[in-house]
Structures are given as structure tokens and as C-alpha cells.
Coordinates of C-alpha atoms in Angstrom, one line a residue:
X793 CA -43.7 -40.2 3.7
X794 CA -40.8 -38.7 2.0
X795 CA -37.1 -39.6 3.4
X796 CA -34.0 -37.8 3.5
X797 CA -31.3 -39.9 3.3
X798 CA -27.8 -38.3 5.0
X799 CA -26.3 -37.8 1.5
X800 CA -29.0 -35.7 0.4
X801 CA -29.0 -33.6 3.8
X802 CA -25.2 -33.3 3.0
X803 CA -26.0 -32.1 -0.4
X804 CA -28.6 -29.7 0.4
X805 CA -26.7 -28.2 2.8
X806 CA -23.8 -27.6 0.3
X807 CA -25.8 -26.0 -2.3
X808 CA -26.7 -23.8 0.7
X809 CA -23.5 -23.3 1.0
X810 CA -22.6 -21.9 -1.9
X811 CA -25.4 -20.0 -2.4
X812 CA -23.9 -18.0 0.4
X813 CA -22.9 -15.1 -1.6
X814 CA -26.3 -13.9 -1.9
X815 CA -26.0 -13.2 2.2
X816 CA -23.5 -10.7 1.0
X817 CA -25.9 -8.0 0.1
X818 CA -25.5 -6.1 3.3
X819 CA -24.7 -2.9 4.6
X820 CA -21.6 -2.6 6.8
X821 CA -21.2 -0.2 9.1
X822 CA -19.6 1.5 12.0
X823 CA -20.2 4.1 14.6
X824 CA -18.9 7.0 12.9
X825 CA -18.2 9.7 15.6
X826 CA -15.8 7.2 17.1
X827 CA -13.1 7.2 14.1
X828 CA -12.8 11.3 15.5
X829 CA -12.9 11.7 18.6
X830 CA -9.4 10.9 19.9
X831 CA -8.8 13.8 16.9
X832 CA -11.0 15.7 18.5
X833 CA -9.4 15.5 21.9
X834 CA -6.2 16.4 20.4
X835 CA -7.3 19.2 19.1
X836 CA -8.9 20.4 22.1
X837 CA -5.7 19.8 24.0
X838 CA -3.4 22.0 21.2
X839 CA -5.9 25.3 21.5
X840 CA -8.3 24.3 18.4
X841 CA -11.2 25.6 20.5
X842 CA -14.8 25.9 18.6
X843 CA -12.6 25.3 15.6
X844 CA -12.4 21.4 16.4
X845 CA -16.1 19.7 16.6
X846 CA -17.5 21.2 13.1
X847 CA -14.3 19.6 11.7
X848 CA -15.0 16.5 13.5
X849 CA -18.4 15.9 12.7
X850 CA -18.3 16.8 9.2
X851 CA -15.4 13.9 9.2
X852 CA -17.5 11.5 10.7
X853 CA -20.2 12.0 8.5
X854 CA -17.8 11.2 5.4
X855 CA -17.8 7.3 6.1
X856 CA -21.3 7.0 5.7
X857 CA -22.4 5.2 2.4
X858 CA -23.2 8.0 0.0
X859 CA -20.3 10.4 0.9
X860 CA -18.4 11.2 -2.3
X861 CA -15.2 9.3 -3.1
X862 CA -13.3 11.9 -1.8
X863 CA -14.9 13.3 1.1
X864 CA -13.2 11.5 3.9
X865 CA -9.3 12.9 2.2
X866 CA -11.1 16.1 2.4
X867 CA -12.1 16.1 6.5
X868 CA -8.2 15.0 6.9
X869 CA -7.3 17.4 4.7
X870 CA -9.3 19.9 6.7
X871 CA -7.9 18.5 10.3
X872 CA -4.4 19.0 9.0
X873 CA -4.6 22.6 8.1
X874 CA -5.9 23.3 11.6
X875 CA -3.1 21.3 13.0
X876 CA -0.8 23.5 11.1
X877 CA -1.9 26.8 12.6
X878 CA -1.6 25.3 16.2
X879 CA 2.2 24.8 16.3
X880 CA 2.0 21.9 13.7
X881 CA 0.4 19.5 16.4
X882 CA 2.1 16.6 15.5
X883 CA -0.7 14.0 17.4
X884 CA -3.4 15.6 15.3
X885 CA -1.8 15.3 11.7
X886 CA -0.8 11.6 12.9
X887 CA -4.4 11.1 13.7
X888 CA -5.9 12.5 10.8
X889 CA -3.8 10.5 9.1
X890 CA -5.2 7.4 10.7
X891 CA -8.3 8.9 9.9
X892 CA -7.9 8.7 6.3
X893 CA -7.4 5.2 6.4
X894 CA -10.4 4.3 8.2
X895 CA -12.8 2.2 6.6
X896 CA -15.4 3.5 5.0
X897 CA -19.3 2.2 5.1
X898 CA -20.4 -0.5 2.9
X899 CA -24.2 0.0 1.0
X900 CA -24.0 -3.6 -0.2
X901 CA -20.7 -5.4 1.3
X902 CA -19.0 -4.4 -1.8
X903 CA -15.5 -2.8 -1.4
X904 CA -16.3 1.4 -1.7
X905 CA -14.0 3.2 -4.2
X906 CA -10.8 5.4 -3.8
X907 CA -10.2 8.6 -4.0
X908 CA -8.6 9.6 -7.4
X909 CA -7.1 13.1 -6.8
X910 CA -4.5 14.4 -4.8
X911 CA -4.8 15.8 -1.4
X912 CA -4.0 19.0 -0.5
X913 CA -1.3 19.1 2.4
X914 CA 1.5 16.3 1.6
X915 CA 1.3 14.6 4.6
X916 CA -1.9 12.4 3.4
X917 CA 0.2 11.6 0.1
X918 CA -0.1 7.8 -0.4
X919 CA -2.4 7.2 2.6
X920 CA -5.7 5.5 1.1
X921 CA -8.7 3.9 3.3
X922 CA -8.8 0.4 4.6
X923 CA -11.6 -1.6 3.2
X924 CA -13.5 -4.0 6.0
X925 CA -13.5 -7.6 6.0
X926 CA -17.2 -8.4 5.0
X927 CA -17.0 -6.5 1.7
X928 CA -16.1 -8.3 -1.5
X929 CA -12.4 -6.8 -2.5
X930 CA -13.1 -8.0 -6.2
X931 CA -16.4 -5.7 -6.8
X932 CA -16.9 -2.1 -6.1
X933 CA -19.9 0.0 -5.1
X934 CA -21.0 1.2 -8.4
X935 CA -20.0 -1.8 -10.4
X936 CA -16.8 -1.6 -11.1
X937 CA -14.2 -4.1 -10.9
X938 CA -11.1 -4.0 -9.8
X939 CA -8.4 -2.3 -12.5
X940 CA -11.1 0.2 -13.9
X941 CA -11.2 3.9 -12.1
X942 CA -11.6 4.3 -8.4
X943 CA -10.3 0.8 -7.7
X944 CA -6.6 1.6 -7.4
X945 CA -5.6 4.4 -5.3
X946 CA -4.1 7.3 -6.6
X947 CA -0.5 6.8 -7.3
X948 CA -0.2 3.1 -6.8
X949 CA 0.3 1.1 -10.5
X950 CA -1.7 -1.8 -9.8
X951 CA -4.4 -3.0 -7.3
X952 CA -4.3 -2.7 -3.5
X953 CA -1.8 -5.8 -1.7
X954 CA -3.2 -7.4 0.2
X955 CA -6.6 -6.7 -1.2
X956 CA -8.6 -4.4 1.5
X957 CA -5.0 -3.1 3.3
X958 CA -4.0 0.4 4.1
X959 CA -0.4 1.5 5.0
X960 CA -1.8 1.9 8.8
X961 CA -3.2 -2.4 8.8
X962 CA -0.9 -3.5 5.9
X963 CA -1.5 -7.0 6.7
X964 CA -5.3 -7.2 5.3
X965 CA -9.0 -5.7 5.6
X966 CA -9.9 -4.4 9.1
X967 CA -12.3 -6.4 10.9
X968 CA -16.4 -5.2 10.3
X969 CA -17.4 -1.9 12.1
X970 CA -13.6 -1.6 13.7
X971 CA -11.9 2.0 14.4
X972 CA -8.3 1.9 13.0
X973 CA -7.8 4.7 15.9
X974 CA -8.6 1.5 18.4
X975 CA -6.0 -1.0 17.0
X976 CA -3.0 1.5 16.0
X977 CA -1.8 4.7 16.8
X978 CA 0.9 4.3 13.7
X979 CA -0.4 5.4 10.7
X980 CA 1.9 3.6 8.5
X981 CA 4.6 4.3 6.1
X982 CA 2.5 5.9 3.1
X983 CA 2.3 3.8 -0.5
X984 CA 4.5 4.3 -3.5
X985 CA 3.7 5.3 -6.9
X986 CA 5.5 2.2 -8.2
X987 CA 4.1 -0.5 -5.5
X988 CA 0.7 -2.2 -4.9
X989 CA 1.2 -2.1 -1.2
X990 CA 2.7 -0.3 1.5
X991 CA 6.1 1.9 0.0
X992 CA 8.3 4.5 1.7
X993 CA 7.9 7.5 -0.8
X994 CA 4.8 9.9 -1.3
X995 CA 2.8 10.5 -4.3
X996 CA 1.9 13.4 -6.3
X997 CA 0.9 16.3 -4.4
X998 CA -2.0 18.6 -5.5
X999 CA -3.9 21.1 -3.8
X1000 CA -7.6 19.8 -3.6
X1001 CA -10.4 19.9 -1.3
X1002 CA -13.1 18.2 -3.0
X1003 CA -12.7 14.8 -6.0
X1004 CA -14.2 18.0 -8.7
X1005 CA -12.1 20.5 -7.6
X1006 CA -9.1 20.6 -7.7
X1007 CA -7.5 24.1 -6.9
X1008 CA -9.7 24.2 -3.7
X1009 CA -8.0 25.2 -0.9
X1010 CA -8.7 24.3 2.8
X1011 CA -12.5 22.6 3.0
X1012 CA -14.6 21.4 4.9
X1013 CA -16.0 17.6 2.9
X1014 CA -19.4 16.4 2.4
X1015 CA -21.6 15.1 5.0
X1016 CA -24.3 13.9 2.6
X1017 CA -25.7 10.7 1.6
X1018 CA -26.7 11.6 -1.5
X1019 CA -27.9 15.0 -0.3
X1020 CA -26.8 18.7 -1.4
X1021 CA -25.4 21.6 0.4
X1022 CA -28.9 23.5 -0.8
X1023 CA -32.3 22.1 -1.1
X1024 CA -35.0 23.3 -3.5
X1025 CA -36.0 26.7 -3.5
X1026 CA -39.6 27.1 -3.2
X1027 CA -42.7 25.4 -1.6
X1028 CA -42.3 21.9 -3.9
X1029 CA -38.9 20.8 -2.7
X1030 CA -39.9 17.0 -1.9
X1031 CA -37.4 15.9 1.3
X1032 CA -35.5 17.1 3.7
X1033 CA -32.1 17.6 1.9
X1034 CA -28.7 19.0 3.9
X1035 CA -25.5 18.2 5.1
X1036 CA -24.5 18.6 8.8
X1037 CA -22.5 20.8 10.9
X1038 CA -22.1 21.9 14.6
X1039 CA -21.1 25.6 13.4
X1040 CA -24.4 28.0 13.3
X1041 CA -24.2 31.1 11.8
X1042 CA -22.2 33.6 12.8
X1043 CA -22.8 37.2 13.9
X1044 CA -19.6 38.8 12.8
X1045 CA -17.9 38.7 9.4
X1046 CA -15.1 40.7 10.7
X1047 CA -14.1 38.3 12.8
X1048 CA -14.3 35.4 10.1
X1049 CA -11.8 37.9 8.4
X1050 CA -9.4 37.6 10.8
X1051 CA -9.6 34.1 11.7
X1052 CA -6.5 31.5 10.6
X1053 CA -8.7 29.6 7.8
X1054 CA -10.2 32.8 6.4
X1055 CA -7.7 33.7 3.6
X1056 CA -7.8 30.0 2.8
X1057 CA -11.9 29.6 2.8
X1058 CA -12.3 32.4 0.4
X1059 CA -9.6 31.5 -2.1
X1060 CA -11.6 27.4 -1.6
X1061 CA -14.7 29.4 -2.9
X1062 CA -13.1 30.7 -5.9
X1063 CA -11.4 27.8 -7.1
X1064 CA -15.1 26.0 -6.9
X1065 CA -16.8 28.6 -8.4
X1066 CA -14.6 28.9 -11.2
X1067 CA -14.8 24.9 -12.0
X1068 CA -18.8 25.5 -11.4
X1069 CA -18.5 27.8 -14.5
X1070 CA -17.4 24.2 -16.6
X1071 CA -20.2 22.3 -15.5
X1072 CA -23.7 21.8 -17.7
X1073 CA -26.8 19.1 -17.0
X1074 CA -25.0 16.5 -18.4
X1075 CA -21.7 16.7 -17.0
X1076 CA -20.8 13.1 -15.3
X1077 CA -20.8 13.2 -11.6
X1078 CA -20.3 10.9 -8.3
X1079 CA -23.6 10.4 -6.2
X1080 CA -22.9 12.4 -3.0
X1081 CA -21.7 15.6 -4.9
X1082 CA -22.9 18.8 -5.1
X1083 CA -22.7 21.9 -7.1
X1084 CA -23.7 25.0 -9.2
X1085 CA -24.6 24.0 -12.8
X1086 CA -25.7 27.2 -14.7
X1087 CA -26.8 29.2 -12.0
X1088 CA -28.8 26.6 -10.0
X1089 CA -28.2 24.3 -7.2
X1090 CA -27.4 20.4 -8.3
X1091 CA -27.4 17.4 -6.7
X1092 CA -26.0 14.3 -8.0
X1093 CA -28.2 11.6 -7.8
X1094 CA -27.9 8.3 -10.0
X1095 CA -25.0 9.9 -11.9
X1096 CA -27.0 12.7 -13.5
X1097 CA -27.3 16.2 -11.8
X1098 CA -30.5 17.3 -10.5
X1099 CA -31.0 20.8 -10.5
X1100 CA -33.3 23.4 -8.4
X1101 CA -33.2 26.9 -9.6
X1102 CA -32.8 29.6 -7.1
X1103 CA -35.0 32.2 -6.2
X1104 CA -35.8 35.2 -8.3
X1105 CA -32.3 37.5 -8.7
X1106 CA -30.2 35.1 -7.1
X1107 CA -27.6 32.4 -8.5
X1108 CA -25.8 29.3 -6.7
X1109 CA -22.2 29.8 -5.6
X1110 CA -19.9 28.5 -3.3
X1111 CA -19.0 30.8 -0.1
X1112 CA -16.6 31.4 2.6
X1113 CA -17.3 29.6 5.6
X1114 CA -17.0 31.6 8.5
X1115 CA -16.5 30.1 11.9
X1116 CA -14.6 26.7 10.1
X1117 CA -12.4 26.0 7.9
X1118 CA -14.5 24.9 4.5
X1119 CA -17.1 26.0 2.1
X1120 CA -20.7 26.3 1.6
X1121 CA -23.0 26.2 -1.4
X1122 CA -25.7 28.6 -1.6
X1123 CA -27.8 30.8 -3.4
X1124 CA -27.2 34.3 -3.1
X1125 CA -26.9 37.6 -5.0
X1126 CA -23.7 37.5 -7.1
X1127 CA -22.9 40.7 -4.9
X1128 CA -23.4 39.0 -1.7
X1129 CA -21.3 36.3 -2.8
X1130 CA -18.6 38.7 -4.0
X1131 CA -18.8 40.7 -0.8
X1132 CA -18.0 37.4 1.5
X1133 CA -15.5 36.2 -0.7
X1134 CA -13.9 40.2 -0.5
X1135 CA -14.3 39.9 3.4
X1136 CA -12.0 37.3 3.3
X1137 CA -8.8 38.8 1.8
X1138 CA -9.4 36.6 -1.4
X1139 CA -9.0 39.2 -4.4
X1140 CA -10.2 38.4 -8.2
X1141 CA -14.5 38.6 -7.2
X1142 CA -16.3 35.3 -7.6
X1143 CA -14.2 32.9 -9.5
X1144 CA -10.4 34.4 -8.4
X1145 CA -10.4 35.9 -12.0
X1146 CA -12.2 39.1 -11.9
X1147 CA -15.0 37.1 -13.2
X1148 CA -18.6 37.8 -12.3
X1149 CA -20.5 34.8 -14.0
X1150 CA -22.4 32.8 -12.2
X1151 CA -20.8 29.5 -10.6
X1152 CA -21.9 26.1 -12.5
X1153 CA -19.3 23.7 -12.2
X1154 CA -19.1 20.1 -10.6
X1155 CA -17.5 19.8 -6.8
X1156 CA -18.1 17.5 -3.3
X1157 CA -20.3 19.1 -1.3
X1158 CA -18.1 20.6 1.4
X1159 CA -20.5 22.4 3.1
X1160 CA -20.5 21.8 6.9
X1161 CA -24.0 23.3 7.3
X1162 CA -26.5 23.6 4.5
X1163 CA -30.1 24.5 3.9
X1164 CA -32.6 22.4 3.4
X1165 CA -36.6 22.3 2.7
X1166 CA -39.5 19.9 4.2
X1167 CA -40.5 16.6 3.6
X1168 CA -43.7 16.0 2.9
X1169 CA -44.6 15.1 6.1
X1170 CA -43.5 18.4 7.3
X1171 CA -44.8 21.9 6.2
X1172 CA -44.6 23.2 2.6
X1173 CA -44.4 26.7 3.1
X1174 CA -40.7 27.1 3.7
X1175 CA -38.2 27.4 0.8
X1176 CA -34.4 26.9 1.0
X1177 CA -31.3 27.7 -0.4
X1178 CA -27.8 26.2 0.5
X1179 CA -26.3 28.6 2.8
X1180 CA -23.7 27.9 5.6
X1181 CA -22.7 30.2 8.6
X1182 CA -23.6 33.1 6.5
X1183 CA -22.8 36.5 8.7
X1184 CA -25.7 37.8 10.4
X1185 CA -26.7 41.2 10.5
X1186 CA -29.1 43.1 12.1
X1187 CA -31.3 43.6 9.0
X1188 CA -31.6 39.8 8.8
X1189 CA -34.3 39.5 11.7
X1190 CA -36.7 41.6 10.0
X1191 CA -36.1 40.7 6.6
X1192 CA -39.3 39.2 4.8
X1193 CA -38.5 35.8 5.1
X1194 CA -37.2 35.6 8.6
X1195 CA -40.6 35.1 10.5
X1196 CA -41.8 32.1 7.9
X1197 CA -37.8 30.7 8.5
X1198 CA -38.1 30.6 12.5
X1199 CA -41.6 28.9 11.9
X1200 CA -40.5 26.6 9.1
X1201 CA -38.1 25.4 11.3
X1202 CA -40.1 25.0 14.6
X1203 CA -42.7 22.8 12.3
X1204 CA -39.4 21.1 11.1
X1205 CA -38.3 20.4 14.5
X1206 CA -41.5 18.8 15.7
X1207 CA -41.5 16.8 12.4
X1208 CA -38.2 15.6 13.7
X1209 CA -39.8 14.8 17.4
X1210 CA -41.7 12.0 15.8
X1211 CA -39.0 10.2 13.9
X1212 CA -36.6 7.5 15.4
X1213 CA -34.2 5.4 13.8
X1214 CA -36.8 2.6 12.3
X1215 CA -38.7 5.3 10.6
X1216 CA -39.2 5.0 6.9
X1217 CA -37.4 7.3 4.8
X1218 CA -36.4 8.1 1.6
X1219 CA -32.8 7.9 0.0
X1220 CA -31.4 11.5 0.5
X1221 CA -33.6 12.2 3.3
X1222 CA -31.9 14.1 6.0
X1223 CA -33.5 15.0 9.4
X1224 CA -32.5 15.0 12.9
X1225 CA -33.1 11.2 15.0
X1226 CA -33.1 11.4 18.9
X1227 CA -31.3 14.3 18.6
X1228 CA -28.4 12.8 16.0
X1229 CA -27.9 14.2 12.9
X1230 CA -29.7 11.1 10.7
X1231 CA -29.3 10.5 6.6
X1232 CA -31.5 8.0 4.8
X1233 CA -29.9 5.5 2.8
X1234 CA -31.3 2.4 1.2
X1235 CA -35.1 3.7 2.7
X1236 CA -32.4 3.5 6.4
X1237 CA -31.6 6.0 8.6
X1238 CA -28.0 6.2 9.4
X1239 CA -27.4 8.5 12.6
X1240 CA -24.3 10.5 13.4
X1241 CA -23.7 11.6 17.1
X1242 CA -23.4 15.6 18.0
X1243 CA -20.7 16.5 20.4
X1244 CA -21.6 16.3 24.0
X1245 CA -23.6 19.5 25.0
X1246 CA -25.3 19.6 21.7
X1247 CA -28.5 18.5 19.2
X1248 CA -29.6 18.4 16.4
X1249 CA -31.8 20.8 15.0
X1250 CA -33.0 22.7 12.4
X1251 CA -31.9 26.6 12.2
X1252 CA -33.5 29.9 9.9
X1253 CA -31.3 31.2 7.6
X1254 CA -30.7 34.4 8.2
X1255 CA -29.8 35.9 4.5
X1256 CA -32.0 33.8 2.3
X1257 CA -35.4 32.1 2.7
X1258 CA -34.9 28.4 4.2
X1259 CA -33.5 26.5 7.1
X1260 CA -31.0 24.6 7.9
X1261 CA -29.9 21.2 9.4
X1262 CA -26.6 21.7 12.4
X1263 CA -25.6 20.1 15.7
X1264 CA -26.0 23.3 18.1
X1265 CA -27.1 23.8 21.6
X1266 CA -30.4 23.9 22.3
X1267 CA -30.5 27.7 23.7
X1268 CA -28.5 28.9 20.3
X1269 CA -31.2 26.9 18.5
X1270 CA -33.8 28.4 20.5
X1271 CA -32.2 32.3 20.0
X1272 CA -32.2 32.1 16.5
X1273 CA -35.5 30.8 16.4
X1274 CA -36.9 33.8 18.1
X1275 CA -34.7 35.9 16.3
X1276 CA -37.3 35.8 13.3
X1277 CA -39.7 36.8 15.3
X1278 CA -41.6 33.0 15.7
X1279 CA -42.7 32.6 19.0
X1280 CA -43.1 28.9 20.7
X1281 CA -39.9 27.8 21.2
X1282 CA -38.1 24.7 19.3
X1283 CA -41.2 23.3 17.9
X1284 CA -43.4 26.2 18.4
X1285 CA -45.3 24.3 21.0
X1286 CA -44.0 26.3 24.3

């Protein structure tokens, strides 16, 4: 019989020991809706109406994993131009403040990269996210170590001090899975361009609302884990790919023209459109982004755009959303597009120039709806395009598409009935999970909540073949379903 002596016990253990870091090779994470909702209360409380829950969900959705670098600067950026056309609301720029700071999820426990361009209201200058205390502060997601691009936040000179601190918990990381909102309500004096750690003076300022565009205006960010604003166009598109929202689409463009964010939106879809025009196939992107790249939708995945062309005599653009402040990517008639960017007040057609080209440039996705097509599982005979509260009109429920929408998303929706959050999936797979919106990353589903009083589910556009992915009440789901003449409910099965 073989014998262990003590010493070699001892020394097996040890080499277990260090062997430890191997354990590091797993995801951390958090639930998501919690980092907004005291936001969300506050905005509530100042007047911010329907306005406040698209915001907040987008937001929540920018933590998860495959969110571009700069999506989560983007929903603060988007919290704090509402804040400003409600009296300046001082708790809810404080809060999405904090918000920015928060800690976003870890793929691999490695520390997740910051955002390299400047936000676009002052008050997030300096303000950087937390890191949590399970991920490695030496290695980033992607590879990179710290000094190289995406390691050091914009405007500080050398690495973050402590490693994993923010100016809201400058004394380290925060602890695995824990809501900055929970520990402070201080969000901390912002950093300096000449310190590695908390400073008293504010960066450069910029006017951005997406890490590839940055004229963009007010926006929505990106709710995808490496997903698109669009899906393919067509009966081929192989998984469910969209970003999330709790805004459907709206029945008035009138009053999207006279709303606070309107001016802003359109002159948001400009700017992208006209850094669309720069982009080609090969252009380098972040996975997590989305964009127009000559004419067709593009998703970044691995680095490298994929593209799916749009349907005959139409092109990708960005648009105007209309009941939130953001952006959507779509395809659409150049004149369509022109048309909502008009209705906003935004002069200079699609690009802010006069120009007419169609939009092919790199940006987040900052979509807070978009369109998306089956998964296999589901049917094949809906197409999609990227759209995003796109104005209904009363043509839309008899175009030719509209009956094959409504069904492709009843058969959508029962698809979804099936799934729960141990389903298998595949990375950029979105659905809806026990009525959460849910996005697939490493083969996982990662859920984010709805607001109270609503699902998730998946909507007909209205101006383009496809559906779409939102958090809405079930009657509004319902309505629009029946809108397109598909009879049978949610599913189709009542």
C-alpha cells in the first residue's frame, strides 16, 4: 500500500495552492437592474415620467460582459441630459454619476477595459468604473496589460491607484457582485489628468455618446453582448440578435418633435451617420459595437465587422429615437431616414452636411430597441432590420410585411416560452428568459429584469420587415401584435 507521509500531504497541497490561478477563469457578475433603480426613483420623483425606465434599462444592460467599452459612460451620459431638462435634478446627475463608476461584469475575472473618449456633459469628466475584487487588476479582457490602450482611463497619466479604485471607493476594488449605489451615495471627487488616483480637477470634455463617435449627441448606449442594433435581413439570419428597450414604437412623430431630447436625438443620428460614411470591412472595432459599413448593417464580432445587407432599396442608418433620448440603427430608405431626422429639427439631411450617402461608419450600438431575426429553433420566415420606436402610421398595418411580422413574432414569443436561464445558447444570442430580457454570453444566458408592470417580448416592426426584442406590457405587446393583422395572441396560441 502506498503511504503519504505529512510532508508530502503538505506539499501536494501547496502545489494546489499555487495552481490556484487557474480557478480564476470565471465570470463575475452582478444583478444589473439594481446599479439603476435608486436612479430610476429619482427620476420618477423629478417628473421624468415614461422618459426614465428605457434609460434605466438600457443602463443596466451596459454592465453585462460584451457591452462596448464605452456603453456604461454613455447610459450616464444619457441619465444626465434628462436630469438637465428636469430643473437640473441634482440627486440624479449624483447618481448617474455613481453609476458610472459601477463595476462592470467580468467574462473571465480579468479586469474589463476603460472607456477612452470623453463624455459628453462635464459632470462625468474624470469619473471611471470600479473594477471588482475577483478580477486580476494586472490583465484585461481582451489581452491587454496594463499600460497599453483601454487600461488607463482617459485623462489619467499612468495606471489606476490603488489598482481596481474609482473616485467613488478610492480605497480599492469593490467587493464581487456589490452596487456602489449600496455602499455610497458620494460619488467622489473626479481624477486628474496629471494623477493615477483620485484628483480634484476634470479632464477633457468632448461631446460623445458612443467610444466611435464622437460628435454624438445625447444617446441612448448599447445593450448588447455582442449583438447589433439590426439583425440580418432575410430568411438565413442564424440567432436572435437585438438590444433591449422598454420604449415600443411610437404612434406620433409630432410629438417626438416636440419632446426635450428631440433636437438632440436627431443631431446624435447625424453625427453617427456621418462617421458611418468612414468605416469599410476592415475597419478595427470593439466586440459589442455596431454600425453601418457601406450601406449594410455590421456587427462586431471577434474584432472584425460582420455585415448583413439590407433589403432591396434600402440602406443602414442611424435614426432618431422617438419616445427616449438615443439612437437606433436601422435599415430604411435614405428618405425615410432623412424624413425622421427633418422631424426632429436637425437640418443638413442624413449626415448634418447636406449629404445623402449612405451611413457606413463604426459607432456603439445605442439603440434602446432593435430588430432582430429567429434562431434556428424559431421560424425562418421573418426577416429584420434594426429599427427602434420608428413612428407608426396608419399605412404600416397593412403594409406587406405587417401580417408575417405579427406572426414572426408570436412564433418568436413561444420560442421564448420554452427557454429558461440554463438553456443552451449561442454567444450573441438574445431572447427573452421568464420574461427578462436575456443575452448569451460564453454559451450563458445573462438576464436583465424589466421594470415592474412589464415583459419581455418580441414586437413587429411597423416600417420594415422584422421584429423586435423590448420590455413592454403585455396588452401593448398584444395591440401591436394584432395590429398586423395575426390573430392568436402573444404566441398565437389563444
Amino acid at each position: 500500500m502506498v503511504q503519504f507521509t505529512d510532508a508530502l500531504v503538505f506539499a501536494l497541497l501547496s502545489a494546489t495552492a499555487r495552481a490556484a490561478p487557474l480557478l480564476l477563469n470565471k465570470r463575475i457578475a452582478q444583478t444589473t437592474i439594481d446599479s439603476v433603480t435608486p436612479w430610476e426613483d429619482a427620476c420618477n420623483s423629478a417628473g421624468g415620467g415614461q422618459q426614465c425606465n428605457p434609460i434605466a434599462v438600457t443602463a443596466a444592460s451596459t454592465l453585462l460582459a460584451a457591452a462596448g467599452n464605452c456603453d456604461q459612460q454613455d447610459s450616464a451620459d444619457a441619465m444626465i441630459s434628462l436630469a438637465k431638462t428636469l430643473n437640473n435634478d441634482a440627486n440624479m446627475i449624483s447618481l448617474a454619476q455613481i453609476f458610472a463608476q459601477q463595476p462592470r461584469n467580468s467574462p473571465n475575472s480579468l479586469a474589463v477595459p476603460y472607456c477612452d473618449t470623453a463624455p459628453q456633459n462635464s459632470e462625468l469628466n474624470g469619473f471611471f468604473q470600479c473594477q471588482f475584487q475577483g478580477s486580476d487588476q494586472t490583465s484585461f479582457v481582451g489581452g491587454l496589460s496594463v499600460g497599453e490602450a483601454g487600461t488607463i482611463p482617459l485623462g489619467l497619466s499612468a495606471a489606476v491607484s490603488p489598482a481596481g479604485s474609482c473616485p467613488a471607493n478610492p480605497t480599492g476594488p469593490v467587493a464581487d457582485g456589490q452596487q456602489l449605489n449600496a455602499i455610497t451615495q458620494n460619488p467622489g471627487t473626479p481624477s486628474t489628468s496629471g494623477s493615477t488616483a483620485s484628483g480634484s480637477t476634470s479632464v477633457s470634455s468632448g461631446s460623445t455618446a458612443s467610444s466611435a463617435a464622437p460628435a454624438t449627441a445625447s444617446s441612448s448606449a448599447s445593450t448588447s453582448d455582442n449583438s447589433g442594433a439590426g439583425a440580418a435581413v432575410g430568411d438565413s439570419a442564424p440567432s436572435v440578435s437585438s438590444s433591449t428597450s422598454t420604449a415600443g414604437t411610437t404612434t406620433s412623430s409630432t410629438t417626438s418633435s416636440s419632446s426635450g431630447f428631440a433636437l438632440s436625438n436627431g443631431q446624435a443620428a447625424q453625427a453617427q451617420n456621418a462617421q458611418f460614411a468612414s468605416l469599410t470591412a476592415s475597419s478595427i472595432c470593439t466586440d459589442g459595437q455596431n454600425a453601418c459599413v457601406n450601406g449594410a448593417f455590421a456587427q462586431c464580432v471577434g474584432a472584425k465587422f460582420e455585415t448583413t445587407q439590407c433589403g432591396s432599396g434600402e440602406t443602414c442608418a442611424a435614426l432618431p429615437l422617438v419616445n427616449s433620448a438615443g439612437t437606433s440603427i436601422t435599415c430604411t430608405t435614405t428618405a425615410d431616414a432623412e424624413a425622421r431626422i427633418a422631424a426632429t429639427g436637425a437640418t443638413g439631411g442624413l449626415t448634418g452636411d447636406g449629404s445623402t450617402a449612405s451611413a457606413s461608419s463604426a459607432s456603439s450600438d445605442t439603440s434602446a430597441s432593435a430588430a432582430v431575426s429567429p434562431s434556428p429553433a424559431a421560424a425562418s420566415s421573418t426577416s429584420a432590420t434594426a429599427s427602434d420606436n420608428q413612428a407608426a402610421t396608419s399605412s404600416s398595418s397593412t403594409s406587406s410585411f405587417a401580417p408575417s411580422n405579427g406572426q414572426a413574432a408570436q412564433k418568436l414569443n413561444a420560442q421564448f416560452a420554452t427557454l429558461s436561464a440554463s438553456s443552451t445558447c449561442s454567444d450573441g444570442e438574445n431572447a427573452c428568459v421568464n420574461g427578462a430580457f436575456a443575452q448569451c454570453v460564453s454559451g450563458k444566458f445573462e438576464t436583465t429584469a424589466c421594470a415592474g408592470g412589464t415583459t419581455c417580448a418580441a414586437l413587429p416592426l411597423v416600417n420594415s420587415a422584422g421584429t423586435s426584442i423590448t420590455c413592454t406590457t403585455t396588452a401593448d405587446a398584444d395591440a401591436r401584435i394584432a395590429a398586423t393583422g395575426a390573430t392568436g395572441g402573444l404566441t398565437g396560441s389563444s
